[in-house]
Short mmCIF file of C-alpha atoms in Angstrom, two decimals:
data_model
loop_
_atom_site.label_atom_id
_atom_site.label_comp_id
_atom_site.label_asym_id
_atom_site.label_seq_id
_atom_site.Cartn_x
_atom_site.Cartn_y
_atom_site.Cartn_z
CA MET A 97 15.80 173.38 175.48
CA PRO A 98 19.54 173.91 174.94
CA THR A 99 20.77 176.76 172.81
CA LEU A 100 23.32 176.32 170.07
CA THR A 101 26.56 177.17 171.82
CA ARG A 102 29.65 178.22 169.91
CA ARG A 103 31.35 175.03 171.07
CA ARG A 104 28.52 172.84 169.89
CA ALA A 105 28.37 174.67 166.56
CA LEU A 106 32.08 174.18 166.03
CA THR A 107 31.84 170.52 166.95
CA ALA A 108 28.95 170.10 164.53
CA ALA A 109 30.87 171.90 161.80
CA ALA A 110 33.91 169.68 162.28
CA ALA A 111 31.77 166.56 162.15
CA LEU A 112 30.08 167.84 159.01
CA THR A 113 33.38 168.43 157.28
CA ALA A 114 34.39 164.85 158.06
CA ALA A 115 31.01 163.54 156.95
CA ALA A 116 31.16 165.53 153.72
CA ALA A 117 34.61 164.13 152.97
CA ALA A 118 33.36 160.62 153.62
CA HIS A 119 30.43 161.14 151.32
CA THR A 120 32.64 162.50 148.57
CA GLY A 121 34.71 159.35 148.80
CA THR A 122 31.78 156.97 148.62
CA ALA A 123 30.01 158.96 145.92
CA ALA A 124 32.99 158.60 143.63
CA ALA A 125 32.84 154.83 144.01
CA ALA A 126 29.06 154.52 143.68
CA PRO A 127 27.47 153.53 140.38
CA ALA A 128 26.08 156.40 138.34
CA GLY A 129 22.33 156.90 138.49
CA HIS A 130 21.98 155.45 142.00
CA ARG A 131 20.12 158.52 143.24
CA HIS A 132 16.38 158.10 143.21
CA HIS A 133 14.15 160.31 141.14
CA GLY A 134 11.98 162.56 143.26
CA SER A 135 14.42 162.53 146.16
CA PRO A 136 13.30 165.05 148.82
CA GLU A 137 14.82 168.53 148.80
CA PRO A 138 17.86 169.19 150.98
CA PHE A 139 17.35 171.16 154.18
CA ASP A 140 19.64 172.83 156.69
CA GLU A 141 18.30 174.64 159.72
CA VAL A 142 18.71 175.12 163.43
CA TYR A 143 15.65 173.59 165.06
CA LYS A 144 15.23 173.97 168.83
CA GLY A 145 18.94 174.61 169.17
CA ARG A 146 20.07 171.66 167.08
CA ARG A 147 21.44 171.81 163.57
CA ILE A 148 19.50 169.43 161.34
CA GLN A 149 20.46 168.73 157.76
CA GLY A 150 19.18 166.50 155.03
CA ARG A 151 20.58 165.83 151.59
CA PRO A 152 20.62 163.26 148.85
CA ALA A 153 23.30 160.64 149.43
CA SER A 154 24.63 157.73 147.50
CA GLY A 155 26.57 154.64 148.37
CA GLY A 156 27.88 153.94 151.81
CA GLY A 157 25.40 151.17 152.42
CA HIS A 158 23.64 153.00 155.25
CA HIS A 159 20.77 154.48 153.36
CA HIS A 160 18.88 151.34 152.40
CA GLY A 161 18.12 152.69 148.99
CA THR A 162 16.47 155.82 150.35
CA GLY A 163 19.33 157.77 148.78
CA TYR A 164 18.97 160.37 151.49
CA ALA A 165 21.00 161.21 154.60
CA VAL A 166 19.85 163.14 157.69
CA LEU A 167 22.21 164.59 160.30
CA VAL A 168 21.60 166.01 163.77
CA ASP A 169 24.50 168.18 164.91
CA GLY A 170 26.60 166.39 162.33
CA VAL A 171 25.76 162.86 163.47
CA GLU A 172 23.87 160.75 160.99
CA LEU A 173 20.34 159.82 161.99
CA HIS A 174 19.22 156.52 160.50
CA VAL A 175 16.11 157.21 158.41
CA MET A 176 14.02 154.98 156.22
CA GLN A 177 11.36 155.65 153.59
CA ASN A 178 8.17 153.59 153.64
CA ALA A 179 6.48 152.27 150.52
CA ASP A 180 3.81 155.00 150.75
CA GLY A 181 6.49 157.73 150.70
CA SER A 182 6.39 158.48 154.43
CA TRP A 183 9.52 158.47 156.62
CA ILE A 184 10.65 157.12 159.97
CA SER A 185 13.89 157.31 161.94
CA ILE A 186 15.57 155.04 164.43
CA VAL A 187 14.44 157.26 167.34
CA SER A 188 10.83 157.39 166.13
CA HIS A 189 10.46 154.09 164.41
CA TYR A 190 6.75 153.37 164.67
CA ALA A 191 5.35 156.80 163.75
CA PRO A 192 5.67 157.73 160.06
CA VAL A 193 5.90 161.41 159.08
CA PRO A 194 5.64 162.93 155.59
CA THR A 195 9.25 164.01 154.94
CA PRO A 196 12.82 163.42 156.15
CA HIS A 197 12.74 167.02 157.38
CA ALA A 198 9.80 166.14 159.61
CA ALA A 199 11.65 163.01 160.77
CA ALA A 200 14.66 165.16 161.74
CA ARG A 201 12.45 167.57 163.69
CA ALA A 202 10.71 164.64 165.41
CA ALA A 203 14.13 163.28 166.38
CA VAL A 204 15.13 166.62 167.94
CA GLU A 205 11.93 166.60 169.99
CA GLU A 206 12.53 163.02 171.10
CA LEU A 207 16.18 163.59 172.00
CA GLN A 208 15.38 166.46 174.42
CA GLY A 209 18.91 167.75 173.98
CA ALA A 210 20.68 164.35 174.21
CA ALA A 211 23.46 163.58 171.76
CA LEU A 212 22.70 161.12 169.00
CA LEU A 213 25.12 158.19 168.85
CA PRO A 214 26.59 157.26 165.46
CA PHE A 215 25.21 154.04 163.98
CA PRO A 216 25.85 151.19 163.49
CA ALA A 217 28.22 151.53 166.44
CA ASN A 218 25.30 152.09 168.84
CA MET B 51 3.66 123.41 179.86
CA THR B 52 4.07 127.17 179.77
CA VAL B 53 0.85 129.13 180.25
CA ARG B 54 0.93 132.78 179.25
CA LYS B 55 -1.41 134.81 181.44
CA ASN B 56 -2.99 138.22 181.23
CA GLN B 57 -0.69 140.51 183.20
CA ALA B 58 -3.70 141.92 185.06
CA THR B 59 -4.32 138.53 186.67
CA LEU B 60 -0.80 137.83 187.95
CA THR B 61 -0.32 137.28 191.67
CA ALA B 62 2.18 139.36 193.62
CA ASP B 63 4.49 136.34 193.66
CA GLU B 64 4.26 135.86 189.87
CA LYS B 65 5.09 139.52 189.32
CA ARG B 66 8.03 139.32 191.69
CA ARG B 67 9.44 136.23 189.98
CA PHE B 68 9.00 137.69 186.48
CA VAL B 69 10.76 140.92 187.45
CA ALA B 70 13.58 139.05 189.20
CA ALA B 71 14.22 136.84 186.17
CA VAL B 72 14.27 139.85 183.82
CA VAL B 73 16.68 141.70 186.09
CA GLU B 74 18.95 138.65 186.26
CA LEU B 75 19.10 138.43 182.44
CA LYS B 76 20.04 142.10 182.43
CA ARG B 77 22.74 141.53 185.03
CA ASN B 78 24.34 138.61 183.21
CA GLY B 79 24.32 140.39 179.84
CA ARG B 80 21.86 138.15 178.02
CA TYR B 81 19.11 140.76 177.99
CA ASP B 82 21.05 143.29 175.97
CA ALA B 83 21.80 140.72 173.25
CA PHE B 84 18.05 140.60 172.61
CA VAL B 85 17.93 144.39 172.23
CA THR B 86 20.85 144.30 169.79
CA THR B 87 19.18 141.64 167.64
CA HIS B 88 15.93 143.59 167.44
CA ASN B 89 17.66 146.81 166.47
CA ALA B 90 19.65 145.03 163.75
CA PHE B 91 16.43 143.83 162.12
CA ILE B 92 14.74 147.22 162.56
CA LEU B 93 17.66 148.78 160.68
CA GLY B 94 17.81 146.07 158.03
CA ASP B 95 14.14 145.38 157.19
CA THR B 96 13.09 147.57 154.24
CA ASP B 97 9.96 147.74 152.12
CA ASN B 98 11.81 147.30 148.85
CA GLY B 99 14.55 144.96 150.05
CA GLU B 100 15.02 141.97 152.29
CA ARG B 101 12.57 142.08 155.18
CA THR B 102 12.09 139.54 157.93
CA GLY B 103 11.36 140.90 161.39
CA HIS B 104 9.09 143.79 160.45
CA ARG B 105 6.94 145.20 157.62
CA SER B 106 6.59 141.74 156.12
CA PRO B 107 4.52 138.56 156.49
CA SER B 108 7.12 137.06 158.83
CA PHE B 109 6.59 139.88 161.37
CA LEU B 110 4.35 137.49 163.33
CA PRO B 111 6.34 134.22 163.21
CA TRP B 112 9.63 136.15 163.65
CA HIS B 113 8.39 137.78 166.86
CA ARG B 114 6.84 134.48 168.02
CA ARG B 115 10.26 132.83 167.81
CA TYR B 116 12.03 135.86 169.30
CA LEU B 117 9.66 135.79 172.29
CA LEU B 118 10.16 132.03 172.65
CA ASP B 119 13.91 132.63 172.90
CA PHE B 120 13.39 135.30 175.54
CA GLU B 121 10.92 133.19 177.51
CA SER B 122 13.35 130.27 177.41
CA ALA B 123 16.09 132.56 178.76
CA LEU B 124 13.76 133.65 181.58
CA GLN B 125 12.97 130.02 182.38
CA SER B 126 16.67 129.22 182.59
CA VAL B 127 16.69 131.63 185.53
CA ASP B 128 13.34 130.59 187.03
CA ALA B 129 11.48 127.68 185.47
CA SER B 130 8.16 128.90 186.86
CA VAL B 131 8.15 132.11 184.80
CA ALA B 132 6.09 132.57 181.64
CA LEU B 133 5.67 135.71 179.55
CA PRO B 134 2.55 137.61 180.55
CA TYR B 135 0.59 139.55 177.93
CA TRP B 136 -0.79 143.09 178.09
CA ASP B 137 -4.25 143.50 176.58
CA TRP B 138 -3.91 147.23 175.98
CA SER B 139 -7.42 147.43 174.58
CA THR B 140 -8.72 146.67 178.10
CA ASP B 141 -5.92 147.95 180.40
CA ARG B 142 -5.69 151.22 178.53
CA SER B 143 -4.75 153.70 181.23
CA ALA B 144 -1.49 154.83 182.79
CA ARG B 145 -3.23 153.92 186.10
CA SER B 146 -3.31 150.23 185.19
CA SER B 147 -1.67 147.88 187.71
CA LEU B 148 0.81 147.08 184.92
CA TRP B 149 2.50 150.42 185.64
CA ALA B 150 2.55 150.08 189.44
CA PRO B 151 5.86 150.15 191.35
CA ASP B 152 5.61 146.39 192.09
CA PHE B 153 5.61 145.54 188.41
CA LEU B 154 6.92 147.72 185.53
CA GLY B 155 6.88 151.13 187.20
CA GLY B 156 5.08 154.14 185.79
CA THR B 157 5.49 156.89 183.24
CA GLY B 158 8.54 159.17 183.07
CA ARG B 159 8.84 162.56 184.69
CA SER B 160 8.08 165.48 182.39
CA ARG B 161 11.54 167.04 182.38
CA ASP B 162 13.43 164.21 180.70
CA GLY B 163 11.05 161.25 180.53
CA GLN B 164 12.98 159.34 183.16
CA VAL B 165 11.05 156.52 184.87
CA MET B 166 11.35 157.22 188.60
CA ASP B 167 9.73 154.20 190.23
CA GLY B 168 9.57 150.43 189.92
CA PRO B 169 12.32 147.85 189.44
CA PHE B 170 13.51 149.29 186.13
CA ALA B 171 14.02 152.89 187.24
CA ALA B 172 17.61 154.03 186.71
CA SER B 173 17.86 154.77 190.44
CA SER B 174 17.47 151.03 191.18
CA GLY B 175 20.89 150.48 189.65
CA ASN B 176 19.55 147.33 187.98
CA TRP B 177 18.59 148.69 184.60
CA PRO B 178 21.30 150.52 182.64
CA ILE B 179 20.37 151.27 179.03
CA ASN B 180 23.45 150.01 177.21
CA VAL B 181 22.20 149.30 173.69
CA ARG B 182 21.04 152.75 172.72
CA VAL B 183 20.81 155.26 169.90
CA ASP B 184 21.51 158.36 171.98
CA GLY B 185 23.44 159.39 175.04
CA ARG B 186 20.75 158.70 177.62
CA THR B 187 21.34 155.66 179.83
CA PHE B 188 18.05 155.68 181.81
CA LEU B 189 14.71 154.06 180.97
CA ARG B 190 12.24 156.61 179.62
CA ARG B 191 8.48 156.60 179.02
CA GLN B 192 5.80 159.15 178.17
CA LEU B 193 2.62 157.14 178.53
CA GLY B 194 -0.08 158.64 176.32
CA ALA B 195 1.89 161.75 175.42
CA ASN B 196 2.61 161.13 171.74
CA VAL B 197 -0.72 159.54 170.91
CA ARG B 198 -3.72 159.94 173.21
CA GLU B 199 -5.52 156.63 172.92
CA LEU B 200 -4.56 152.99 172.86
CA PRO B 201 -6.54 150.85 170.40
CA THR B 202 -10.08 149.99 171.47
CA PRO B 203 -11.70 146.53 171.55
CA ALA B 204 -13.77 147.54 168.52
CA GLU B 205 -10.61 148.43 166.60
CA VAL B 206 -9.04 145.10 167.56
CA GLU B 207 -12.21 143.35 166.41
CA SER B 208 -12.12 145.14 163.04
CA VAL B 209 -8.61 143.82 162.41
CA LEU B 210 -9.40 140.28 163.61
CA SER B 211 -12.25 140.14 161.11
CA THR B 212 -9.82 140.51 158.17
CA VAL B 213 -9.85 137.19 156.30
CA ILE B 214 -6.61 137.27 154.30
CA TYR B 215 -3.33 136.88 156.22
CA ASP B 216 -1.19 139.14 154.05
CA MET B 217 -1.09 140.47 150.50
CA PRO B 218 1.34 141.74 147.86
CA PRO B 219 3.51 143.77 147.99
CA TRP B 220 4.12 142.01 151.36
CA ASN B 221 5.33 145.17 153.09
CA SER B 222 4.12 148.31 154.90
CA ALA B 223 1.79 149.09 151.98
CA SER B 224 -0.05 145.77 152.17
CA ASP B 225 -3.70 145.21 152.87
CA GLY B 226 -4.63 142.16 154.95
CA PHE B 227 -4.50 141.04 158.59
CA ARG B 228 -0.74 141.18 159.21
CA ASN B 229 -0.19 144.78 158.15
CA HIS B 230 -3.31 146.05 159.89
CA LEU B 231 -2.19 144.32 163.07
CA GLU B 232 1.35 145.63 162.65
CA GLY B 233 -0.15 149.07 162.08
CA TRP B 234 1.36 150.58 158.96
CA ARG B 235 -2.15 150.73 157.50
CA GLY B 236 -5.62 151.20 158.92
CA VAL B 237 -6.61 151.74 162.54
CA ASN B 238 -3.03 150.89 163.65
CA LEU B 239 -2.69 148.44 166.52
CA HIS B 240 0.93 147.34 167.20
CA ASN B 241 2.77 150.46 166.05
CA ARG B 242 0.43 152.76 167.95
CA VAL B 243 1.10 150.98 171.24
CA HIS B 244 4.85 151.54 170.81
CA VAL B 245 4.16 155.25 170.25
CA TRP B 246 1.73 155.46 173.20
CA VAL B 247 4.37 154.15 175.62
CA GLY B 248 7.03 156.50 174.25
CA GLY B 249 10.65 156.59 175.42
CA GLN B 250 12.79 153.70 174.22
CA MET B 251 9.62 151.80 173.25
CA ALA B 252 9.14 154.25 170.37
CA THR B 253 12.62 153.57 168.96
CA GLY B 254 14.51 150.76 167.25
CA VAL B 255 15.84 149.65 170.64
CA SER B 256 12.33 149.17 172.01
CA PRO B 257 13.10 145.91 173.90
CA ASN B 258 15.00 148.10 176.38
CA ASP B 259 11.59 148.52 178.04
CA PRO B 260 10.36 145.23 179.53
CA VAL B 261 6.82 146.14 178.43
CA PHE B 262 8.03 145.23 174.92
CA TRP B 263 7.59 141.53 175.77
CA LEU B 264 4.11 141.98 177.21
CA HIS B 265 3.03 144.02 174.20
CA HIS B 266 4.33 141.44 171.75
CA ALA B 267 2.91 138.55 173.75
CA TYR B 268 -0.52 140.15 173.20
CA ILE B 269 0.16 140.76 169.48
CA ASP B 270 1.10 137.08 169.34
CA LYS B 271 -2.13 136.14 171.11
CA LEU B 272 -4.12 138.17 168.58
CA TRP B 273 -2.49 136.12 165.81
CA ALA B 274 -3.68 132.95 167.58
CA GLN B 275 -7.19 134.41 167.94
CA TRP B 276 -7.21 135.31 164.25
CA GLN B 277 -6.23 131.73 163.33
CA ARG B 278 -9.14 130.35 165.36
CA ARG B 279 -11.47 132.83 163.72
CA HIS B 280 -10.34 131.98 160.19
CA PRO B 281 -9.38 128.30 160.09
CA GLY B 282 -9.40 128.35 156.31
CA SER B 283 -6.83 131.17 156.10
CA GLY B 284 -3.16 130.35 156.22
CA TYR B 285 0.20 132.11 156.21
CA LEU B 286 1.04 133.79 152.91
CA PRO B 287 3.02 133.83 150.65
CA THR B 288 3.65 130.14 150.18
CA ALA B 289 6.52 130.13 147.68
CA GLY B 290 8.86 131.99 145.38
CA THR B 291 8.70 135.54 146.77
CA PRO B 292 11.93 137.56 146.51
CA ASP B 293 13.10 139.32 149.73
CA VAL B 294 10.17 137.81 151.67
CA VAL B 295 10.05 134.72 153.92
CA ASP B 296 7.71 132.20 152.30
CA LEU B 297 5.88 129.60 154.38
CA ASP B 298 8.61 126.95 154.09
CA GLU B 299 11.69 129.18 154.01
CA THR B 300 13.95 129.54 157.03
CA MET B 301 14.14 132.82 158.92
CA LYS B 302 17.18 134.79 160.00
CA PRO B 303 18.86 134.96 162.46
CA TRP B 304 18.06 131.35 163.43
CA ASN B 305 18.21 129.87 159.91
CA ASP B 306 16.70 126.62 161.16
CA VAL B 307 13.08 127.59 161.68
CA ARG B 308 10.33 128.33 159.13
CA PRO B 309 7.02 130.16 159.52
CA ALA B 310 5.43 126.74 158.96
CA ASP B 311 7.07 125.54 162.19
CA LEU B 312 5.60 128.39 164.24
CA LEU B 313 1.96 128.51 163.17
CA ASP B 314 0.74 126.39 166.09
CA HIS B 315 1.58 128.12 169.36
CA THR B 316 0.25 125.19 171.42
CA ALA B 317 3.41 123.25 170.59
CA HIS B 318 5.25 125.78 172.80
CA TYR B 319 2.75 127.34 175.24
CA THR B 320 -0.91 127.97 175.79
CA PHE B 321 -2.80 131.06 176.85
CA ASP B 322 -4.91 131.36 179.97
CA THR B 323 -7.90 131.69 177.63
CA ASP B 324 -7.16 128.62 175.48
#
């Protein structure tokens, strides 16, 4: 499993800054009260050498009403909430897990160190 | 007339022709367009919004039409080819002839999941993974690693015995045949097979693995078996359902075909067991 190198950490940090700026922009344009009640708690950790983050999000059109964004090393991972409250991601689409945090960890396991590609460009 | 056969019964020549046609679609670029379409619906189908390809009643007719398009593309290369199906309740081992080097190749190596044999191994040069969600460009599998067991015949039987096609709220929370076959509830048939194969098959770009078509051809066959079992049960809902494809509404991306047009598979192909 790869370790979090200084270079990778800096790259992730730069991507996060850009992502945060983008979110600020869309949030300002989004209608008030878009965020769902009971949205999962944010998280931010290094898991198996990858930085995974999750946070409430609004607008942008990529969240399909989940109101929640997950990032792996600063690249957004497409996640979706099922009707029963469970979560899936684009790299683990047929195996629901209880939380977006668990979906992020499952994605790190699946990626085996590979870089996630931004969507919908992929 | 196209006859879809159990993959386990294919002759060496039938396997060779199927593989060659698939590889030709990959070479000429048509294959990857199918992967792109599937991923677009995976991303767009949501439980509380518009849903067409997955987690909805039209999961079955949508995939029936999608497979018909793919089969037609194969037949434009070699008119003798039909989609085989994989009965994973019977051929439930990584030692099945399905995974032999003369057909789909086997599981991936442990280090990175890379498939190392068969016509779709990266080393063949014939199978680049272009439509992808991560940086890896080689076909991957981890047969049986993420879930131990494929569904059993008894589990298939329990789902086939369900009388009602689908039920409100017409999504991943539904009771009824469609959602139990799809796998979001209950013993889990279709979803579990994707997870059992692993690699790209477990992702939104699952048609990158040619076993996708054989898996869905069997899901499609189970729909036909269910119809024979329950002649009084029809596709639901029949009208007026927001975000959901009713019986007589057209389906994206084709916009010219309705579930009602796809209920009878014998208009398009038969199975070796019909």
